[in-house]
Coordinates of C-alpha atoms in Angstrom, one line a residue:
M27 CA -27.4 37.8 -12.7
H28 CA -27.6 34.5 -10.9
T29 CA -26.4 32.7 -13.9
D30 CA -23.3 34.7 -14.1
E31 CA -22.6 34.0 -10.5
F32 CA -23.4 30.4 -11.1
A33 CA -21.1 30.1 -14.1
T34 CA -18.3 31.7 -12.1
Q35 CA -18.7 29.4 -9.2
Y36 CA -19.1 26.5 -11.4
E37 CA -15.8 27.2 -13.4
S38 CA -13.9 27.6 -10.2
V39 CA -15.2 24.4 -8.6
Y40 CA -14.9 22.4 -11.9
K41 CA -11.2 23.6 -12.2
D42 CA -10.5 22.5 -8.5
H43 CA -11.9 19.1 -9.2
V44 CA -10.1 18.6 -12.5
M45 CA -6.9 19.7 -10.6
L46 CA -7.5 17.3 -7.7
L47 CA -8.3 14.5 -10.1
E48 CA -4.8 15.0 -11.8
K49 CA -3.1 15.3 -8.4
I50 CA -4.8 12.0 -7.4
R51 CA -3.7 10.2 -10.5
E52 CA -0.2 11.4 -10.0
L53 CA -0.3 10.0 -6.5
E54 CA -1.7 6.7 -7.7
V55 CA 1.3 6.3 -10.0
V56 CA 3.7 7.0 -6.9
L57 CA 1.7 4.6 -4.6
E58 CA 1.7 2.0 -7.3
K59 CA 5.5 2.1 -7.5
K60 CA 5.8 2.0 -3.7
H61 CA 3.5 -0.9 -3.5
K62 CA 5.3 -2.8 -6.2
H63 CA 8.6 -2.1 -4.3
A64 CA 7.3 -3.2 -1.0
K65 CA 6.0 -6.5 -2.6
T66 CA 9.5 -7.0 -4.1
S67 CA 11.2 -6.3 -0.8
R68 CA 9.0 -8.7 1.1
R69 CA 9.8 -11.5 -1.6
V70 CA 13.5 -10.7 -1.2
A71 CA 13.2 -10.7 2.5
V72 CA 11.4 -14.0 2.4
G73 CA 14.2 -15.5 0.2
F74 CA 16.9 -14.1 2.4
L75 CA 15.2 -15.5 5.6
A76 CA 14.9 -18.9 3.9
A77 CA 18.5 -19.1 3.0
L78 CA 19.5 -18.0 6.7
S79 CA 17.0 -20.5 8.2
L80 CA 18.7 -23.5 6.6
P81 CA 21.7 -23.5 9.0
V82 CA 19.3 -22.7 11.9
V83 CA 17.3 -25.7 11.1
A84 CA 20.3 -27.9 11.0
I85 CA 21.4 -26.6 14.5
V86 CA 18.0 -27.2 15.9
V87 CA 18.0 -30.7 14.5
V88 CA 21.4 -31.4 16.0
A89 CA 20.5 -29.9 19.3
A90 CA 17.3 -32.0 19.4
S91 CA 19.3 -35.2 19.1
N92 CA 22.2 -34.2 21.3
P93 CA 21.6 -32.8 24.7
A94 CA 25.0 -31.3 24.7
F95 CA 23.6 -28.7 22.3
G96 CA 20.6 -27.6 24.4
M97 CA 21.2 -23.9 24.2
A98 CA 21.7 -24.1 20.5
G99 CA 18.1 -25.2 20.2
Q100 CA 16.8 -22.3 22.1
A101 CA 19.1 -19.9 20.0
G102 CA 17.3 -21.4 16.9
E103 CA 13.9 -20.9 18.3
K104 CA 14.9 -17.2 18.8
S105 CA 16.1 -16.8 15.4
F106 CA 12.9 -18.2 13.9
E107 CA 10.8 -15.8 16.1
K108 CA 13.0 -12.8 14.8
M109 CA 12.5 -14.1 11.2
K110 CA 8.8 -14.4 11.7
K111 CA 8.7 -10.8 13.1
I112 CA 10.6 -9.5 10.0
Y113 CA 8.3 -11.3 7.7
E114 CA 5.2 -9.9 9.5
L115 CA 6.8 -6.4 9.4
T116 CA 7.3 -6.5 5.6
K117 CA 3.8 -7.8 5.1
K118 CA 2.4 -5.0 7.1
V119 CA 4.3 -2.4 5.0
E120 CA 3.1 -4.0 1.8
N121 CA -0.5 -4.1 3.1
S122 CA -0.3 -0.3 4.2
K123 CA 0.9 0.6 0.7
E124 CA -2.0 -1.5 -0.9
T125 CA -4.5 0.3 1.4
L126 CA -3.3 3.7 0.4
L127 CA -3.4 2.9 -3.1
G128 CA -7.0 1.5 -2.7
L129 CA -8.1 4.8 -1.0
S130 CA -6.5 7.0 -3.7
L131 CA -8.3 5.0 -6.3
L132 CA -11.6 5.5 -4.3
I133 CA -11.0 9.1 -4.0
G134 CA -10.2 9.4 -7.7
N135 CA -13.3 7.6 -8.7
R136 CA -15.6 9.8 -6.4
T137 CA -14.0 13.0 -7.9
E138 CA -14.7 11.7 -11.5
V139 CA -18.4 11.0 -10.3
N140 CA -18.5 14.6 -8.9
I141 CA -17.1 16.2 -12.2
E142 CA -19.9 14.2 -14.1
A143 CA -22.6 15.4 -11.7
M144 CA -21.4 19.0 -12.1
K145 CA -21.7 18.6 -15.9
T146 CA -25.3 17.4 -15.4
I147 CA -26.2 20.3 -13.1
K148 CA -24.7 22.8 -15.5
S149 CA -26.6 21.5 -18.5
L150 CA -29.8 21.5 -16.3
V151 CA -29.3 25.1 -15.2
E152 CA -28.6 26.1 -18.9
C153 CA -31.8 24.7 -20.0

């Protein structure tokens, strides 16, 4: 009687683990795409910010050499601060996507280990 009950419960848990593993692998594909997109977005933002910084650098250099442009130097510094914040934000987004991907890989690997352990337990019970 216990073996029938074990077999029923085993099949149920085994199916749940296999289904969980399939869902995790699907999630990994989605997260890999999002991570790749975040990485590309950060690179585009860096390029865009670099292009925007050239005129700001020119203004700061002119402002430093000519006291009449004193306020322009301050505006340039504020622009650099905003550019730095944008870069840091895009880096945080990329890092969060990478963390989620790492967690899903870990969960998937642990689920595979659980499935293998279940197979071992089943073979020991059947002996």
